[in-house]
Coordinates of C-alpha atoms in Angstrom, one line a residue:
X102 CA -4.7 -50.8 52.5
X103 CA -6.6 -48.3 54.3
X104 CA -7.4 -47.4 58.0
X105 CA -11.0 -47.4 58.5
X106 CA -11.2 -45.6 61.8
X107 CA -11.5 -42.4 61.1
X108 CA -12.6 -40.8 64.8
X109 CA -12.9 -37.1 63.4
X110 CA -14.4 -37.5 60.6
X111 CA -17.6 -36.7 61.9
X112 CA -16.6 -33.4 63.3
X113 CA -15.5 -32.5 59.8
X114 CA -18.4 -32.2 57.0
X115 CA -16.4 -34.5 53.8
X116 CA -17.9 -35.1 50.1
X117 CA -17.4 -38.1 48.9
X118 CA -13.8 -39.1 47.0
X119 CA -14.6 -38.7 43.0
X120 CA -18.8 -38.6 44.3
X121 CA -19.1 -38.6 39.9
X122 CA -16.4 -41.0 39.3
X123 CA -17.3 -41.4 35.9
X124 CA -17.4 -38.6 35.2
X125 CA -15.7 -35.7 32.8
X126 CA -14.9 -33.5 35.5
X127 CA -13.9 -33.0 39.8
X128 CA -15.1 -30.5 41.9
X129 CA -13.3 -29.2 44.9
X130 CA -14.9 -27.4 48.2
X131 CA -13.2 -24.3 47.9
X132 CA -13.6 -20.6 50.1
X133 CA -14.5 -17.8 48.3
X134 CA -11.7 -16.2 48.9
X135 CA -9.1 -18.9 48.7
X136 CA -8.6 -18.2 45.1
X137 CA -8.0 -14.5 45.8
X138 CA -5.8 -14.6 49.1
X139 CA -3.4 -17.2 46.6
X140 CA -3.8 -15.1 43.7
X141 CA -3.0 -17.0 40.7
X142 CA -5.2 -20.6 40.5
X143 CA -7.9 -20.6 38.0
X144 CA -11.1 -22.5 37.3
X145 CA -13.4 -23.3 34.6
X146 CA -16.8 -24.2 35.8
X147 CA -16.1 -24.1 39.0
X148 CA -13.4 -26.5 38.4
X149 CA -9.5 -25.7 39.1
X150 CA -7.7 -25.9 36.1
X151 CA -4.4 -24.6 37.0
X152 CA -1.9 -22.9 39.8
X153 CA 1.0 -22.2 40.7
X154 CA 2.8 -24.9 42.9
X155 CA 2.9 -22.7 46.3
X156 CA -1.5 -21.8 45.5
X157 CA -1.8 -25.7 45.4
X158 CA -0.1 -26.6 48.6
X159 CA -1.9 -23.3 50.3
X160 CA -4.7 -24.6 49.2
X161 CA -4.2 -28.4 50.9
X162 CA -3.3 -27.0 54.4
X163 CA -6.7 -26.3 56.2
X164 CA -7.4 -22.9 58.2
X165 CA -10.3 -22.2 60.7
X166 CA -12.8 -22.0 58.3
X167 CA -11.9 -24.6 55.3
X168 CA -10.9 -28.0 54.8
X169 CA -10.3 -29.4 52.2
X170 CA -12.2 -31.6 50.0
X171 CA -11.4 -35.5 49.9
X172 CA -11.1 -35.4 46.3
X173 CA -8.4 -32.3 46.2
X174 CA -6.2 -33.7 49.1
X175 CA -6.4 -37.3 47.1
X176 CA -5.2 -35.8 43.8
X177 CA -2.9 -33.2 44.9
X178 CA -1.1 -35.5 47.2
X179 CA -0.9 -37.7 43.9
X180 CA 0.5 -35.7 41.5
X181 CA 2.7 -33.2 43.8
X182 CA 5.5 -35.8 44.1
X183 CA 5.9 -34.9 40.2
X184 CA 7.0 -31.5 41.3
X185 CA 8.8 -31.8 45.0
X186 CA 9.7 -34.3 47.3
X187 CA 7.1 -35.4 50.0
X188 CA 9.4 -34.5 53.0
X189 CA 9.6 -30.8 50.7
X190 CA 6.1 -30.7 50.6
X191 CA 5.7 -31.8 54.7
X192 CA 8.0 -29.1 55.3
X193 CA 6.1 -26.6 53.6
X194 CA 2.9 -27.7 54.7
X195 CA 4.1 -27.4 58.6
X196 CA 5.4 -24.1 57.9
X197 CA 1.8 -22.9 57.0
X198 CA 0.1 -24.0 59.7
X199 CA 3.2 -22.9 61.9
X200 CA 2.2 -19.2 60.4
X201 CA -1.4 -19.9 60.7
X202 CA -1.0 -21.2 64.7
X203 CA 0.7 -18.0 65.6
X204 CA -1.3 -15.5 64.2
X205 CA -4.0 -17.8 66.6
X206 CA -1.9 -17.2 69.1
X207 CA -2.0 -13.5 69.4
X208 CA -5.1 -13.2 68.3
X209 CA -8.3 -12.4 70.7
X210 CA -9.4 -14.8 73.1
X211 CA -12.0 -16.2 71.2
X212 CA -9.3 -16.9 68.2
X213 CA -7.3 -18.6 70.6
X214 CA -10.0 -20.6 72.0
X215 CA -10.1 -21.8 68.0
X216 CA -6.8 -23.4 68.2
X217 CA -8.2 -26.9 69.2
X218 CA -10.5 -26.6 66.3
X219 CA -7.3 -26.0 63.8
X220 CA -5.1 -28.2 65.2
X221 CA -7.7 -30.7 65.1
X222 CA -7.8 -30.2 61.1
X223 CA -4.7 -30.8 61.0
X224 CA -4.5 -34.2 62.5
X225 CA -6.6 -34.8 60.3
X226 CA -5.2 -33.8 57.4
X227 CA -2.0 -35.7 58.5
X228 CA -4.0 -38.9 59.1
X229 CA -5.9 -39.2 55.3
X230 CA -2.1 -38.3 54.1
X231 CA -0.6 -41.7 55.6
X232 CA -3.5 -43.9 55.6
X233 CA -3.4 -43.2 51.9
X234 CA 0.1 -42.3 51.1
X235 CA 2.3 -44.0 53.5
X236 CA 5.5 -44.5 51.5
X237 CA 5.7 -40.9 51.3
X238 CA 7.3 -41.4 55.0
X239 CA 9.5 -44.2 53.8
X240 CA 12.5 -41.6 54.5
X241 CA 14.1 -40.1 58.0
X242 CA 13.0 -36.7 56.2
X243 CA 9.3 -37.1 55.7
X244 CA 9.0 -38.8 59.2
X245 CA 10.9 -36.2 60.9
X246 CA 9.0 -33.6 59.3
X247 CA 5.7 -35.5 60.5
X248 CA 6.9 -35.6 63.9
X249 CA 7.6 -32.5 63.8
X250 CA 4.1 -30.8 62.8
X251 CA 2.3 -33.4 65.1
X252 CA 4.8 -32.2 67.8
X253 CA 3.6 -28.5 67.5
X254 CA 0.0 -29.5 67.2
X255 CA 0.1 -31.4 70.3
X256 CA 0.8 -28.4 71.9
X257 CA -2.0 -26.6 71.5
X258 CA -4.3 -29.5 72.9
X259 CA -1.6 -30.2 75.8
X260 CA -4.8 -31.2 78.6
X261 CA -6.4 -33.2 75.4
X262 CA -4.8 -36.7 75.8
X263 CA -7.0 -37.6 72.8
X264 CA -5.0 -35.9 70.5
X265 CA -1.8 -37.6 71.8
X266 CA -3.9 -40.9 71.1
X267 CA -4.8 -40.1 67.7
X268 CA -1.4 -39.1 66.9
X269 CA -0.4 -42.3 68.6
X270 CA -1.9 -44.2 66.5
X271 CA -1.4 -42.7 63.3
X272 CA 1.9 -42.9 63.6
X273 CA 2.1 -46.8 64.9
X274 CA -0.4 -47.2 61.9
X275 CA 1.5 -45.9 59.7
X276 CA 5.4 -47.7 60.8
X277 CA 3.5 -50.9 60.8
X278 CA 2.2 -50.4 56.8
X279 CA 5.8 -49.1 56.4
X280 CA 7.2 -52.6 57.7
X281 CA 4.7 -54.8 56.1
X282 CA 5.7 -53.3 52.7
X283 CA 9.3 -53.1 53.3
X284 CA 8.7 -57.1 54.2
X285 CA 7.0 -57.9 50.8
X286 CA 9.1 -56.3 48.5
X287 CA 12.1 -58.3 49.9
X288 CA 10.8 -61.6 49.1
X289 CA 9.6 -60.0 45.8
X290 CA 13.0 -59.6 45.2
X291 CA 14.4 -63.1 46.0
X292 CA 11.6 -64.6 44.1
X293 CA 11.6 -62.8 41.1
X294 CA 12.8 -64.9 38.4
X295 CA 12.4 -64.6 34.8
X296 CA 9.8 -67.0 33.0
X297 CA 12.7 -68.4 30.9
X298 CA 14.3 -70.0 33.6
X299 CA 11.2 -72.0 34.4
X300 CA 10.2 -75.4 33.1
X301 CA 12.3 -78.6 31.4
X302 CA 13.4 -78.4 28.2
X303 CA 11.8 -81.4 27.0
X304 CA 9.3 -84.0 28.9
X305 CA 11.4 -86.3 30.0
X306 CA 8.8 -87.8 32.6
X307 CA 6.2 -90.3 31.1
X308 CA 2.6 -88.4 30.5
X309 CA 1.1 -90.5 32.9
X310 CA 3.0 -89.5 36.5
X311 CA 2.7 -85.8 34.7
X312 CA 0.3 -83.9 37.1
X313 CA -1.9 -81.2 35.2
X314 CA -4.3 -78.9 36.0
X315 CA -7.2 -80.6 35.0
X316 CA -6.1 -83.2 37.7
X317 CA -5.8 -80.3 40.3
X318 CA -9.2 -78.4 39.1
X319 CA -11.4 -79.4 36.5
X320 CA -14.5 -77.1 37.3
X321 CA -14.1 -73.5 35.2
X322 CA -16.0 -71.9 37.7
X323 CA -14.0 -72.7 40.6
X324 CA -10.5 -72.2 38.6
X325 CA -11.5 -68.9 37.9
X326 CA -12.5 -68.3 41.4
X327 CA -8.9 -69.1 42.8
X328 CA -7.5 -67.1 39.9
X329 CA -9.4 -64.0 41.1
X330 CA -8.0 -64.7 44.9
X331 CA -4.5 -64.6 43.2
X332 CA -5.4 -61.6 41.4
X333 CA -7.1 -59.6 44.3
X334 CA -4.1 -60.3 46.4
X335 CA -1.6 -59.4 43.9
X336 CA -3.1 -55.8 43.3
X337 CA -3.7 -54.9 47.0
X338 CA 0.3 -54.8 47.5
X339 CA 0.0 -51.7 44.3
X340 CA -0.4 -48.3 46.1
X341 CA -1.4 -45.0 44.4
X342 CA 2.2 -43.6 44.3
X343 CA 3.4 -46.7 42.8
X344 CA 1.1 -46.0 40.0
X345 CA 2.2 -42.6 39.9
X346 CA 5.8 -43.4 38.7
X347 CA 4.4 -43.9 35.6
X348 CA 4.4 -40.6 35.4
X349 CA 7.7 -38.9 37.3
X350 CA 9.9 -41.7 36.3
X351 CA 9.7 -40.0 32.7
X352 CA 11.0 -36.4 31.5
X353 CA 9.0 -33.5 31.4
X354 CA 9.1 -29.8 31.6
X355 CA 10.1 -29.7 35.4
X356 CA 13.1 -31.6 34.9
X357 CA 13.0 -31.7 38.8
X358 CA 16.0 -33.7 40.9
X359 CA 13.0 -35.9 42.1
X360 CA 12.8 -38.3 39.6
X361 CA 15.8 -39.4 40.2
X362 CA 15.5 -41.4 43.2
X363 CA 12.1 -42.5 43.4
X364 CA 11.8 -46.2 44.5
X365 CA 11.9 -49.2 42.0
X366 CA 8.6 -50.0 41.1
X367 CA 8.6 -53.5 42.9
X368 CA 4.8 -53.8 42.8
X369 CA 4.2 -53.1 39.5
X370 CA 7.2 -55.2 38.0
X371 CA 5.5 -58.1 40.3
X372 CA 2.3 -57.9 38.8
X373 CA 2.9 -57.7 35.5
X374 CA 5.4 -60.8 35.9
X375 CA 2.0 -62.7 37.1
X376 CA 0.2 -61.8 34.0
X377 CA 3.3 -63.7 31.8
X378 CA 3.4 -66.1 34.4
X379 CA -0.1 -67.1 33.7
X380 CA -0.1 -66.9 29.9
X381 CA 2.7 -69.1 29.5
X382 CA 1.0 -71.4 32.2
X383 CA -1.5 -72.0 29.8
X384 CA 0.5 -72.2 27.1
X385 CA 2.7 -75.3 28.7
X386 CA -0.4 -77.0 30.1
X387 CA -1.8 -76.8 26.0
X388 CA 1.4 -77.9 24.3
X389 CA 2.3 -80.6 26.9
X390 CA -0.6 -82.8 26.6
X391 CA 0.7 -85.8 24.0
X392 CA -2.9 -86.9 22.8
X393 CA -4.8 -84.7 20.6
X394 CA -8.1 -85.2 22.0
X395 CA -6.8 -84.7 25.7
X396 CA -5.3 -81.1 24.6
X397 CA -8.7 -80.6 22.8
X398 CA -10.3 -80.6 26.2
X399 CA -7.4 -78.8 27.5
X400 CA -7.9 -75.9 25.0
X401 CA -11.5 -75.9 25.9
X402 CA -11.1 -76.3 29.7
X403 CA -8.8 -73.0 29.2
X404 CA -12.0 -71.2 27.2
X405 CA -14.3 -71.4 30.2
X406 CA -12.7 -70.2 32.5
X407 CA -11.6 -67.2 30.6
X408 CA -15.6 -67.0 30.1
X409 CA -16.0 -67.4 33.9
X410 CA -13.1 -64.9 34.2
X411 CA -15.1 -62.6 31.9
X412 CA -18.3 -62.9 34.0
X413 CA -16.8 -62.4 37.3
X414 CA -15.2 -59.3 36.2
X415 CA -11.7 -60.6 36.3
X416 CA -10.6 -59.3 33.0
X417 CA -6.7 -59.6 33.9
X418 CA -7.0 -63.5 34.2
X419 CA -8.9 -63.7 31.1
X420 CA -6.6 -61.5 29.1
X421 CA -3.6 -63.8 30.1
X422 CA -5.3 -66.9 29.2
X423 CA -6.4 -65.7 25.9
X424 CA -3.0 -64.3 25.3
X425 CA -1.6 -67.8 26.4
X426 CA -3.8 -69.5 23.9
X427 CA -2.8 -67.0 20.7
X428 CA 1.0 -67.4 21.8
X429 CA 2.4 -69.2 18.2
X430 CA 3.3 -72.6 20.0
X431 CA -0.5 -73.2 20.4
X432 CA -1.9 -71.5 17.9
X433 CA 0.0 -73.5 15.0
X434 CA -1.4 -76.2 16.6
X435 CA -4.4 -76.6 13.7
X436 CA -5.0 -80.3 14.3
X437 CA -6.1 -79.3 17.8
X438 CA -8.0 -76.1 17.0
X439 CA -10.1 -77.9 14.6
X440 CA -12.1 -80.3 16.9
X441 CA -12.4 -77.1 19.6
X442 CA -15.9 -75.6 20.0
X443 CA -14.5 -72.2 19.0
X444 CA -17.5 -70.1 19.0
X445 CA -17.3 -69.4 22.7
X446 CA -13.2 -68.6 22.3
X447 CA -14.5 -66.0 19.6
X448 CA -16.8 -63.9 21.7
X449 CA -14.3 -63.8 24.4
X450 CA -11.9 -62.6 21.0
X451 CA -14.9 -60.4 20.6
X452 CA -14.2 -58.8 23.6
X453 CA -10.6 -58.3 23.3
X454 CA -10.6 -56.8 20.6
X455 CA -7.5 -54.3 20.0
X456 CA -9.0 -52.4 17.5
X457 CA -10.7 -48.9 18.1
X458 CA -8.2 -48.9 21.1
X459 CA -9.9 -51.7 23.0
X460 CA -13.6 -50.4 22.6
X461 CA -15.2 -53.6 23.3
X462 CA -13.3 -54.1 26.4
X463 CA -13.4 -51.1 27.6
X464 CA -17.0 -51.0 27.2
X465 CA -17.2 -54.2 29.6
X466 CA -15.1 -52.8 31.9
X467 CA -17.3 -49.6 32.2
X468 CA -20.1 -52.1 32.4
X469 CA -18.8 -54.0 35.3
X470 CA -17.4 -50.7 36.9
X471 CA -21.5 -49.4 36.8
X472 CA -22.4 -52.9 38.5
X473 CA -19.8 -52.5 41.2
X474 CA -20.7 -49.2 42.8
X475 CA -24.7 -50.4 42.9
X476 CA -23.4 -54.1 44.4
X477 CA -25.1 -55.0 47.4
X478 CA -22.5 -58.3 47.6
X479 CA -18.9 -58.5 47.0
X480 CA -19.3 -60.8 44.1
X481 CA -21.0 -58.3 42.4
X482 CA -17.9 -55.4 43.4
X483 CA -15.1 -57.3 41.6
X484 CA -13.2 -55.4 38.7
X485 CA -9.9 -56.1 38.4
X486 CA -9.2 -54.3 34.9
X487 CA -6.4 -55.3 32.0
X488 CA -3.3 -53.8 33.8
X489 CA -1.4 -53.3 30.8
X490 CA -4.4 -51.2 29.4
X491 CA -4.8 -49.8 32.2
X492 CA -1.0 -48.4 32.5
X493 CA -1.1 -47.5 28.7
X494 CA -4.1 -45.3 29.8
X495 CA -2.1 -43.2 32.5
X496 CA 1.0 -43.5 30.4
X497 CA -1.1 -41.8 27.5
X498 CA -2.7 -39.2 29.6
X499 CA 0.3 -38.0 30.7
X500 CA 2.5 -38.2 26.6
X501 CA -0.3 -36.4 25.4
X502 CA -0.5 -33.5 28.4
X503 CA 2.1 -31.1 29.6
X504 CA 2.5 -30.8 33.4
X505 CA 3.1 -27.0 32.8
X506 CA 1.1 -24.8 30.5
X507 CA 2.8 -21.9 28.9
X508 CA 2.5 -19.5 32.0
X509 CA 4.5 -21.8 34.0
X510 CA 1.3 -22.8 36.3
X511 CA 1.2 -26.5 37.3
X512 CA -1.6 -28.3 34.3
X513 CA -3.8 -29.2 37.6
X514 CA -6.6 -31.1 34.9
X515 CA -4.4 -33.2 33.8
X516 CA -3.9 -34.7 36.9
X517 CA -7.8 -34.6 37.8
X518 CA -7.7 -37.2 35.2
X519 CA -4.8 -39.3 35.8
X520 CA -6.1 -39.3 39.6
X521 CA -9.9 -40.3 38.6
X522 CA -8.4 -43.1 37.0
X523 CA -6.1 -43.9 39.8
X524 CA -8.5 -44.0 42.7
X525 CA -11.0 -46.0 40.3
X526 CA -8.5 -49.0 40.5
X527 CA -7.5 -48.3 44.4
X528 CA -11.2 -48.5 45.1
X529 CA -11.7 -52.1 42.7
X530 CA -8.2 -53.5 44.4
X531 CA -10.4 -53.4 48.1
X532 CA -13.1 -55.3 47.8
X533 CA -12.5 -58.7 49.6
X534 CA -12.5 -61.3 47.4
X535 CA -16.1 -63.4 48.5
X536 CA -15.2 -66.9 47.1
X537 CA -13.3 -69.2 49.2
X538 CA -10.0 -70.0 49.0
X539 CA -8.4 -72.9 47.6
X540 CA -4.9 -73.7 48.6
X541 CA -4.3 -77.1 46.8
X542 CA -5.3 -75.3 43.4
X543 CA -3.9 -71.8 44.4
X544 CA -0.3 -73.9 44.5
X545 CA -0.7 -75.4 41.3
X546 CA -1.2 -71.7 39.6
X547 CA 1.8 -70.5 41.4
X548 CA 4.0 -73.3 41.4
X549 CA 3.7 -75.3 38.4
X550 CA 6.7 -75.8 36.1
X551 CA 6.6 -73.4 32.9
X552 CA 8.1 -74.0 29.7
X553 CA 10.2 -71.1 28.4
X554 CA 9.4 -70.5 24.9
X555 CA 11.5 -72.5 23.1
X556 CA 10.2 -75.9 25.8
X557 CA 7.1 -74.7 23.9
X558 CA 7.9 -75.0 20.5
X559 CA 9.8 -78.1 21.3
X560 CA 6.8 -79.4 23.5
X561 CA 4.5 -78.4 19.8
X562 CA 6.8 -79.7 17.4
X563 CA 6.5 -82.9 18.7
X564 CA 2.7 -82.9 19.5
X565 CA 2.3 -81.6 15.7
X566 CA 5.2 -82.4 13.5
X567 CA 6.2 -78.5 11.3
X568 CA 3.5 -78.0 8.3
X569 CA 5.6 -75.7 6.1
X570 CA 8.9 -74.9 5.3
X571 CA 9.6 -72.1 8.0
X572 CA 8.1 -74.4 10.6
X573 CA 10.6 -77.3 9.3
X574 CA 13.6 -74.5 9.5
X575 CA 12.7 -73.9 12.9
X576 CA 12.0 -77.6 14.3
X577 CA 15.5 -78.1 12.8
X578 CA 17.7 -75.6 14.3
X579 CA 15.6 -76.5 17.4
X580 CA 17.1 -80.1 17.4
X581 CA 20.7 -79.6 16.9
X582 CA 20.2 -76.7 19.6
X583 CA 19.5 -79.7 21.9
X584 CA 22.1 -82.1 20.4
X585 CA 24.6 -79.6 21.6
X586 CA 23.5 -79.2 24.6
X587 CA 23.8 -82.9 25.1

């Protein structure tokens, strides 16, 4: 997702994005004086807390002396869309350095000499902005307004055709991310179907032309593998201001005409339907298999690659299977369950574990997290994190923190927070996925028939007959459901 070439970055002394990601608390490279010249932010050790909106934009344009740190134009540019619209924010941004060009201007010699020095910030400054933000210029407003700055910073490097190169590029960078998305989201949307519609009703084909995934893959290792690849490429189509919708799609005190219109969370809806997808993949490979001792290895099969999952730090894939596997069509199946090995299935249970909020879990994820940013290999990188947890987590950051505090100054710690978290999972979702990739298997896991759930109770009932009289009840109504049909 993002540009590496970064051609002035060396000219411009950077701290690394979130340097203590783990951490409780951001810092931010600030002036002296910035906080006085704005007037109203505030800090607590060293930290900003809080400002008003116009101290937090001041504070993101760059002046001759000050640039801002990676991790404040990262979480500001995050969370502002909460309070104005992008092409808003553009606008006030080239109005600042507008201010800040002409005062140059008529300065002495020496401060006009400076000019290539600003404007040279300010390229910048645009450039991080649409590597990492780039639907933010989804709209005529935003990229007119970028035009427009980059148009007026040209002209104070007119004999510099570097400048018009850099600019160049950003901008054909940034049309061509623009493109790629825009292409993506519309076969999303011809594709997404729900998981209901998948699948037969009943298996009307004899088990033996019946193709399963044991006949596609039947190493655990090597399933879990392809189920990363899927996974890896899934999450690299999620961009930070996708995750931020979480948070402006909902009410708060703004109440601002901006959450209104914000885009349909495409990404988001498409991931999540690959998590279902997956658990009731599972699910129908389980309840499908006629002969008990064949579905015993099936259940098993499914137990090690959630381990292998587990160890390759794909926790996603293993919280689908294992929610696959406690779906009621296979768990009432006690006949099966009783010649499985279960002592494996119940660490993995161990780990996933909803109690004390996910603790267990969360204290693996923190484990693999530590592992990822010592890695030498790629293998060693991967952490591709429950997603539903993991929206819960910004969800709850945001229900249990006000956006304003009671002085009307923008609650700039809570989005410290929500952004550490955010950049976390942008930094998991680019590590290249090291294993190699399998399209024969890869097609099964994205193609394969899925039973809705009823085909799965069906698809049970018939592999083990109803036990009580609730199960009987049920197998009933499911029958004449079918006779009627016919």
């Amino acid at each position: 997702m993002y540009i590496l070439q970064r051609k002035m970055r060396e000219t411009m002394p950077q701290t690394p994005i979130f340097s203590s990601m783990l951490g409780s608390t951001c810092s931010g490279q600030v002036q002296p004086d910035m906080g006085e010249r704005c007037g109203d932010p505030v800090y607590q050790d060293g930290n900003l807390i809080s400002g008003s909106l116009e101290a937090l934009i001041e504070r993101l344009v760059p002046t001759l002396d000050y640039y801002p740190d990676r991790t404040y134009i990262f979480t500001f540019l995050l969370s502002s869309r909460v309070f104005i619209h992008p092409h808003e924010l553009l606008a006030k941004v080239g109005q600042i350095c507008i201010k800040q060009k002409q005062q140059l201007e008529m300065g002495t010699e020496a401060e006009k000499a400076k000019l290539k020095s600003f404007a040279a910030k300010i390229i910048q400054l645009l450039k991080e902005w649409t590597e990492t933000f780039p639907y933010d210029f989804q709209d005529e407003k935003s990229m007119k307004e970028l035009k427009e700055i980059a148009h007026r910073i040209t002209h104070c490097n007119e004999e510099n055709g570097t400048v018009k190169k850099i600019i160049s590029q950003m901008t054909q960078n940034l049309l061509m991310t623009l493109s790629a998305r825009s292409q993506y989201q519309e076969i999303r949307e011809k594709f997404r179907q729900p998981v209901a519609d998948k699948g037969t009703i009943l298996k009307n084909k004899p088990q033996s032309t019946q193709k399963d995934i044991l006949s596609v893959c039947c190493d655990p290792l090597i399933l879990a593998q392809q189920l990363t690849h899927i996974e890896l490429e899934r999450v690299s189509n999620i961009y930070p201001e996708d995750l931020m919708q979480i948070v402006s799609h909902m009410d708060s005190l703004d109440n601002h005409k901006c959450r209104g219109d914000v885009t349909k969370t495409y990404n988001l809806e498409a991931y999540d339907n690959w998590f279902n997808c997956l658990s009731m993949l599972v699910a129908t490979e389980i309840c499908r298999v006629v002969k008990k001792k064949q579905r015993t290895r099936m259940v098993e099969f499914f137990i090690d690659v959630a381990r292998e999952c587990f160890n390759i730090g794909n926790f996603n894939s293993m919280m689908a299977i294992i929610s696959g596997m406690n779906l009621s069509p296979v768990a009432r199946l006690k006949k099966t369950w009783s010649k499985v090995k279960t002592a494996k299935f119940d660490v993995l249970e161990h780990h996933m574990d909803p109690s004390s909020n996910f603790c267990n879990y969360r204290t693996a994820l923190q484990g693999a997290a530590q592992r990822s940013q010592t890695a030498n290999s790629n293998r060693e990188k991967i952490v591709i994190p429950v997603f539903n947890l993991f929206i819960k987590d910004i969800y709850f950051l945001h229900k249990i923190h006000t956006n304003r505090l009671p002085n009307g100054q923008i609650n700039f710690k809570k989005f410290w927070d929500i952004s550490r978290q955010i950049h976390d999972f942008m930094t998991w979702k680019q590590v290249e996925c090291p294993f190699e990739k399998d399209k024969k298997i890869q097609s099964y896991l994205l193609t394969a028939p899925i039973y809705s759930e009823e085909a799965l109770f069906i698809a049970s009932f018939e592999s083990e007959g109803p036990e009580n009289h609730m199960e009987k009840d049920s197998w009933k109504t499911l029958r004449t459901t079918l006779l009627n049909r016919a």
